[in-house]
Short mmCIF file of C-alpha atoms in Angstrom, two decimals:
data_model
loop_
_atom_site.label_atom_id
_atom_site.label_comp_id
_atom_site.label_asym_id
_atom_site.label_seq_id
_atom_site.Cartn_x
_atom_site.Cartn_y
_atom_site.Cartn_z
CA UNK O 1 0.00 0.00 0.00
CA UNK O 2 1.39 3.31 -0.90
CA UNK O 3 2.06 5.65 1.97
CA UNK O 4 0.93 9.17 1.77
CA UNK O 5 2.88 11.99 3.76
CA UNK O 6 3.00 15.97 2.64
CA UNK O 7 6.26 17.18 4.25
CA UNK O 8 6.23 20.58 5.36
CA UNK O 9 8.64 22.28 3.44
CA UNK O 10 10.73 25.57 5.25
CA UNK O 11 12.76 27.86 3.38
CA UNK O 12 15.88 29.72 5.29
CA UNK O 13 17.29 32.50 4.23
CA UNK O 14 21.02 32.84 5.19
CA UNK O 15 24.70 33.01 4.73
CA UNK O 16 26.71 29.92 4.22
CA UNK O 17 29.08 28.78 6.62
CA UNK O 18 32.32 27.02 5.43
CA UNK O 19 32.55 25.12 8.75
CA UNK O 20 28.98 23.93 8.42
CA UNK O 21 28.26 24.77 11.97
CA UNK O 22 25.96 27.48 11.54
CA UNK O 23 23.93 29.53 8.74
CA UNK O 24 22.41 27.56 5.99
CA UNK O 25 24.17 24.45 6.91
CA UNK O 26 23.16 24.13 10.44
CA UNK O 27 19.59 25.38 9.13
CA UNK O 28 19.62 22.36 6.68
CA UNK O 29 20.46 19.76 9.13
CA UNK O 30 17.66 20.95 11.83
CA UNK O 31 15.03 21.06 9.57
CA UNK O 32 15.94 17.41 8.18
CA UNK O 33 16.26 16.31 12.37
CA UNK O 34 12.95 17.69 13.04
CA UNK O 35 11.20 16.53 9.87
CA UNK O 36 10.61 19.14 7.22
CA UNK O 37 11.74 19.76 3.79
CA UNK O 38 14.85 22.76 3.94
CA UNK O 39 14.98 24.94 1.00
CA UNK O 40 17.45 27.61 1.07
CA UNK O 41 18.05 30.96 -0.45
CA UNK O 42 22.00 31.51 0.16
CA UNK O 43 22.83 35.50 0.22
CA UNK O 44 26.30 35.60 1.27
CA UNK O 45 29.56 33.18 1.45
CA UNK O 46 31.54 32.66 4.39
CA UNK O 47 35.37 31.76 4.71
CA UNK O 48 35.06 30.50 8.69
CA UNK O 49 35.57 27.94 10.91
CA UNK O 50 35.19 27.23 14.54
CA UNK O 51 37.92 30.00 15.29
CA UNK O 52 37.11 32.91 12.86
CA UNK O 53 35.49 34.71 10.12
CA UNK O 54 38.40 35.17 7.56
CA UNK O 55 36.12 37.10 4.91
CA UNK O 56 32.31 37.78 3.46
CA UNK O 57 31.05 37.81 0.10
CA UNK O 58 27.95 39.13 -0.30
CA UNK O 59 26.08 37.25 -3.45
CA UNK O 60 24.78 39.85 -6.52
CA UNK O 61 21.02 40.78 -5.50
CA UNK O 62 19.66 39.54 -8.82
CA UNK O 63 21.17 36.11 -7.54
CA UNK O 64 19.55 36.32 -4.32
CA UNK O 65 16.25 37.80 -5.57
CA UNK O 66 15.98 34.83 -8.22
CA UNK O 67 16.58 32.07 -5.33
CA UNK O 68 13.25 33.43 -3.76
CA UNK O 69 11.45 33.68 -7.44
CA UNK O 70 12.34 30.29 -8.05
CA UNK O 71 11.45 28.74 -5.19
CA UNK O 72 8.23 30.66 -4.32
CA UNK O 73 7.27 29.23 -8.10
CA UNK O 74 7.63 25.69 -7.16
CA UNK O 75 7.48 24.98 -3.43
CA UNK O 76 4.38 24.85 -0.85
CA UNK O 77 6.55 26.71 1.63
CA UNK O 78 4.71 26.69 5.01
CA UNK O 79 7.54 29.04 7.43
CA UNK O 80 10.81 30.84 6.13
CA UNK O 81 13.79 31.61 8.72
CA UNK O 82 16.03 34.00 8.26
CA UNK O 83 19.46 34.32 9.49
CA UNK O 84 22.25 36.61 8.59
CA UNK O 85 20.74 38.85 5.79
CA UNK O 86 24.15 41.32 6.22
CA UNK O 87 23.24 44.80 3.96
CA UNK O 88 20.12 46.81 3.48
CA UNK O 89 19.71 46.01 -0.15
CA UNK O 90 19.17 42.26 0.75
CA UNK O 91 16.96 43.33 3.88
CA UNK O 92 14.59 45.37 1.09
CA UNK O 93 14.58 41.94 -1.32
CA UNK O 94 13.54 39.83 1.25
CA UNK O 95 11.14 42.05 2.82
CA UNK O 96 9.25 42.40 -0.63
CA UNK O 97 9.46 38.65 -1.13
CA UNK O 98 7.90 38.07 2.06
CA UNK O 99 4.91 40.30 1.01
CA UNK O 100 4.50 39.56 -2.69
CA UNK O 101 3.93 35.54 -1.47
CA UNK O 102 2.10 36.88 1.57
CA UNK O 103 4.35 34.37 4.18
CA UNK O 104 2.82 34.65 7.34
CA UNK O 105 5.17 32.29 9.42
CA UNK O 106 8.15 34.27 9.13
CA UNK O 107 11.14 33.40 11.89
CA UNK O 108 13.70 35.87 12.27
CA UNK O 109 17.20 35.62 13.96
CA UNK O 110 18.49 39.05 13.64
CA UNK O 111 21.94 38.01 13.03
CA UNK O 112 24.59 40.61 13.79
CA UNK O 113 27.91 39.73 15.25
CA UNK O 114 29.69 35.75 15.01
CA UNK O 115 31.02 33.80 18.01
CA UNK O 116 34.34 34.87 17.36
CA UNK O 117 33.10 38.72 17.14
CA UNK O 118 33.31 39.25 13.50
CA UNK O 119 30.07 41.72 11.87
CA UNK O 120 28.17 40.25 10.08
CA UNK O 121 25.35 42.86 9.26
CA UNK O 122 26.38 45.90 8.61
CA UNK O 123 25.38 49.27 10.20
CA UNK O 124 23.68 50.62 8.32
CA UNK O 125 21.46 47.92 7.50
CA UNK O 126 19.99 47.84 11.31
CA UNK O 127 17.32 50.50 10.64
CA UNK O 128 16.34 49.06 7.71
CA UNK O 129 15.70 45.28 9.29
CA UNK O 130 13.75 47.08 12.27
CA UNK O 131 12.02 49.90 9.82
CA UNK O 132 11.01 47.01 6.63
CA UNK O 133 11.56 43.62 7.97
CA UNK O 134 10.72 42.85 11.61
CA UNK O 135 7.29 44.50 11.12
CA UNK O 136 6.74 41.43 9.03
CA UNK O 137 8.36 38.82 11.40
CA UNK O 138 5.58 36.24 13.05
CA UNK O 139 8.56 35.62 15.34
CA UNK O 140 11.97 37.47 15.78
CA UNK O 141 14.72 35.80 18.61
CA UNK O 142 17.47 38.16 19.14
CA UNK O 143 20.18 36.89 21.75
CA UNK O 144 20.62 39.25 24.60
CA UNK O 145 23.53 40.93 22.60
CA UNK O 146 20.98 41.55 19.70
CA UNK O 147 18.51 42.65 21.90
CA UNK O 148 20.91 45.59 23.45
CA UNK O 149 21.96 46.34 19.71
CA UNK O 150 18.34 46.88 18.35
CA UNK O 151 17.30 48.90 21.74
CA UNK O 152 20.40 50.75 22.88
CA UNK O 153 19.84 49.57 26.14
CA UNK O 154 21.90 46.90 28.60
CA UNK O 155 20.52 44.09 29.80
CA UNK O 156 21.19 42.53 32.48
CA UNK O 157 18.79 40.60 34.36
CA UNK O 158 15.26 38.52 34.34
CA UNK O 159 13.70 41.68 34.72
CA UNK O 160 15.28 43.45 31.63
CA UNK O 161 14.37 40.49 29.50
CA UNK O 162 11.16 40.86 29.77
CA UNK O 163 11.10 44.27 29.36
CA UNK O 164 13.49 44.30 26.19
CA UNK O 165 10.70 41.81 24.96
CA UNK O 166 7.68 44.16 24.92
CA UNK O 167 9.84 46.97 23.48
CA UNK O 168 11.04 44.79 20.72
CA UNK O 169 6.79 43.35 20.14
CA UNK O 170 6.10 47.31 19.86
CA UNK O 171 8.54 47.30 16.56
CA UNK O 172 5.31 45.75 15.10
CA UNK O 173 6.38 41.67 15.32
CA UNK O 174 3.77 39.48 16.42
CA UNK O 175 5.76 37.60 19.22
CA UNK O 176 9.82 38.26 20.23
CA UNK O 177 11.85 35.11 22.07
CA UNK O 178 14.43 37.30 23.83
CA UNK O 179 17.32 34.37 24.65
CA UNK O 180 19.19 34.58 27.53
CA UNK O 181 21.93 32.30 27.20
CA UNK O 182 24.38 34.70 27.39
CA UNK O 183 23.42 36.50 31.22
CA UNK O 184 25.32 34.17 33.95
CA UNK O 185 22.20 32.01 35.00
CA UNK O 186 22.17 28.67 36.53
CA UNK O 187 19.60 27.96 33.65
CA UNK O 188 19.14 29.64 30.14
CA UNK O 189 16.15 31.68 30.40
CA UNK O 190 14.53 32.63 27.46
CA UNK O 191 11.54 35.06 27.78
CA UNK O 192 8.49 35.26 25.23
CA UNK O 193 5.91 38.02 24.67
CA UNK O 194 3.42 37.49 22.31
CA UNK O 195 2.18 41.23 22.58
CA UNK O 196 -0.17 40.44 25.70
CA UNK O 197 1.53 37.29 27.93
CA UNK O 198 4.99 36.60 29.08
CA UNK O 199 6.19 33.10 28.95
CA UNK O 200 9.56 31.71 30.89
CA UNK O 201 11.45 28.64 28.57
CA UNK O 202 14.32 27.70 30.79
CA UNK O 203 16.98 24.72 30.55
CA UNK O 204 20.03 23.41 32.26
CA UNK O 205 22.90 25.39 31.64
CA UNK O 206 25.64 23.48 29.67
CA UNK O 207 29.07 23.90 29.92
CA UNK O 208 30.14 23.87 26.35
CA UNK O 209 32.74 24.85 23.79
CA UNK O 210 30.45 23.23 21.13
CA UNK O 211 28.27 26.01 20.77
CA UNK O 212 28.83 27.18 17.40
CA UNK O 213 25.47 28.07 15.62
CA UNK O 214 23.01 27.26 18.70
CA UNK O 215 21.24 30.51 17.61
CA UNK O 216 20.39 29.28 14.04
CA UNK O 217 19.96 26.14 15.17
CA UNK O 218 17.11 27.16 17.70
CA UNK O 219 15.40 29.17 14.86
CA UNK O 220 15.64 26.27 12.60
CA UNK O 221 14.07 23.73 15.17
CA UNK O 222 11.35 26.62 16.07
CA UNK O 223 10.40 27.45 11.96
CA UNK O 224 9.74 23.60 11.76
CA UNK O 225 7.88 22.62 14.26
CA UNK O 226 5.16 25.90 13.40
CA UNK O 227 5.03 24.50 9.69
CA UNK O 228 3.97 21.51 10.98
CA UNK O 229 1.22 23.00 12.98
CA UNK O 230 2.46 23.70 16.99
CA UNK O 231 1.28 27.03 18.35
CA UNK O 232 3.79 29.62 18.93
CA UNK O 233 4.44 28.30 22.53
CA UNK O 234 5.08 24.69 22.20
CA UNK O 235 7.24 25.84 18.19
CA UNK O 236 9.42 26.78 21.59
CA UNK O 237 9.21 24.07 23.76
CA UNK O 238 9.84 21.57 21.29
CA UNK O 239 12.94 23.31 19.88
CA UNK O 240 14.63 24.33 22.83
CA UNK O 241 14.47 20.89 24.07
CA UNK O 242 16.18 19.63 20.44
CA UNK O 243 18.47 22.62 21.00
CA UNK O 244 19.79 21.36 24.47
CA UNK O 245 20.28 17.70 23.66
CA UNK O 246 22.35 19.03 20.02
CA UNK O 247 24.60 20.73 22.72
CA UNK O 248 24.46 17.99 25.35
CA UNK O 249 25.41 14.95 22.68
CA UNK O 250 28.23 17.72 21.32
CA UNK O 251 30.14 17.97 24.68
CA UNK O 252 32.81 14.73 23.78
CA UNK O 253 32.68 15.68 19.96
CA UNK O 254 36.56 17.07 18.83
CA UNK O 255 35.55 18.70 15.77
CA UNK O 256 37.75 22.32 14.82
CA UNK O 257 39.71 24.03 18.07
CA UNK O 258 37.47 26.67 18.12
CA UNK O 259 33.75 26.94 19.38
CA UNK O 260 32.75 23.48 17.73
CA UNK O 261 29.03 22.73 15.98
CA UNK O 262 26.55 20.80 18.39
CA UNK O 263 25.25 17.31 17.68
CA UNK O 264 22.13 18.12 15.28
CA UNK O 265 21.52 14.41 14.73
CA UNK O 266 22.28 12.95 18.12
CA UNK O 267 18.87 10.55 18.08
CA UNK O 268 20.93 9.02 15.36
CA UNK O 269 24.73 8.77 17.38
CA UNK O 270 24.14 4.92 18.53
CA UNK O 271 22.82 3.90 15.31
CA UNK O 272 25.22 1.19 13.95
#
């Protein structure tokens, strides 16, 4: 008997990563580990690895611009995530692709800086991702870092999280995952505000040098599990729980000397 299964199919829109620990790669591998179809619109090139950012090249706009014409033509695409987007004129292309196809499940990582501290969206593109882009976001899940970029504030606690979260909602998203991984917790809090509710996510906090694209990674996990139907709350819940055991089955992993990838396919690591 023939079996009949629609996969959900999520587009991410990203840069590539040479050391296939974060950007389109990592986006790739989570959407395969959490069972959708990944699609992906590649808008710059990285020369990294788990130490550095050696250089950028940002792809021709036409390029970029036909990658979302080409796929919007063909695919059934159910949620797009977007990572690093790095200039304004790529911001403006994807913010009018998102509107001509009318994509309502849009997941945005406002990517700004790497692990090892290189930019990698430029200045003067920030207005134009908070002015054109984030008004359009379903979901946008800045780290804390992010968070103090977009605002111009410091964060430092619970309390700021969850006010950083409303301010970023009033930017005209419909819900904002502010992360807090990076505030010296005993667990990493995340906080939610879906314009009228705040909602704790919180974890064990690993110690980890394989940590090397958790952000997209979370995204990822988050954009598949709403184009397969969750509500916004358990899209989390889900994702952070495939985020921590990627980290947790990463820990004895010896891949690069730098901040290594996580474990994106762990259920699979005692397969033989």
């Amino acid at each position: 008997m023939e079996r009949v299964y629609k996969m959900k199919q999520v587009l991410t829109i990203a840069g590539s990563d040479s050391g296939a620990g974060a950007g389109i790669q990592a986006d790739l591998k989570t959407f395969a580990a959490n069972g959708v179809y990944g699609l992906s619109t590649i808008v710059a090139i990285t020369a990294q690895n788990t130490k550095r950012v050696k250089s950028i090249f940002s792809l021709p706009e036409n390029i970029v611009e036909d990658q979302l014409d080409v796929l919007f033509e063909d695919f059934d695409i159910s949620a797009v995530k977007t990572g690093m987007l790095f200039s304004s004129n790529i911001i403006e292309i994807v913010s009018n692709i998102i509107k001509k196809y009318k994509v309502e499940k849009v997941v945005l990582d406002p990517v700004m800086i790497s692990k090892s501290g290189n930019k990698l969206l430029e200045d003067s593109a920030i207005d134009t991702l908070v002015d054109k882009f984030i008004p359009l976001a379903y979901i946008i899940t800045p780290n804390i870092n992010e968070a103090e970029r977009l605002l111009n504030i410091k964060i430092s606690n619970l309390d700021d999280m969850y006010k950083a979260a409303e301010k970023l909602c009033s930017f005209g998203c419909k819900n904002v995952l502010v992360k807090g991984g990076h505030l010296n917790f005993s667990k990493a809090v995340d906080i939610l505000f879906d314009g009228h509710n705040h909602y704790e996510f919180s974890s064990e906090m690993i110690n980890s040098k394989n940590t090397h694209g958790t952000g997209c990674t979370y995204a990822s996990a988050i954009a598949a599990n709403l184009a397969k139907g969750y509500n916004t709350n358990l899209a989390i819940e889900y994702a952070k729980k495939y985020l921590t055991e990627a980290i947790v089955w990463a820990q004895s992993n010896k891949i690069g000397h730098g901040y290594g990838p996580l474990n994106h396919f762990y259920m699979l690591t005692n397969i033989k």
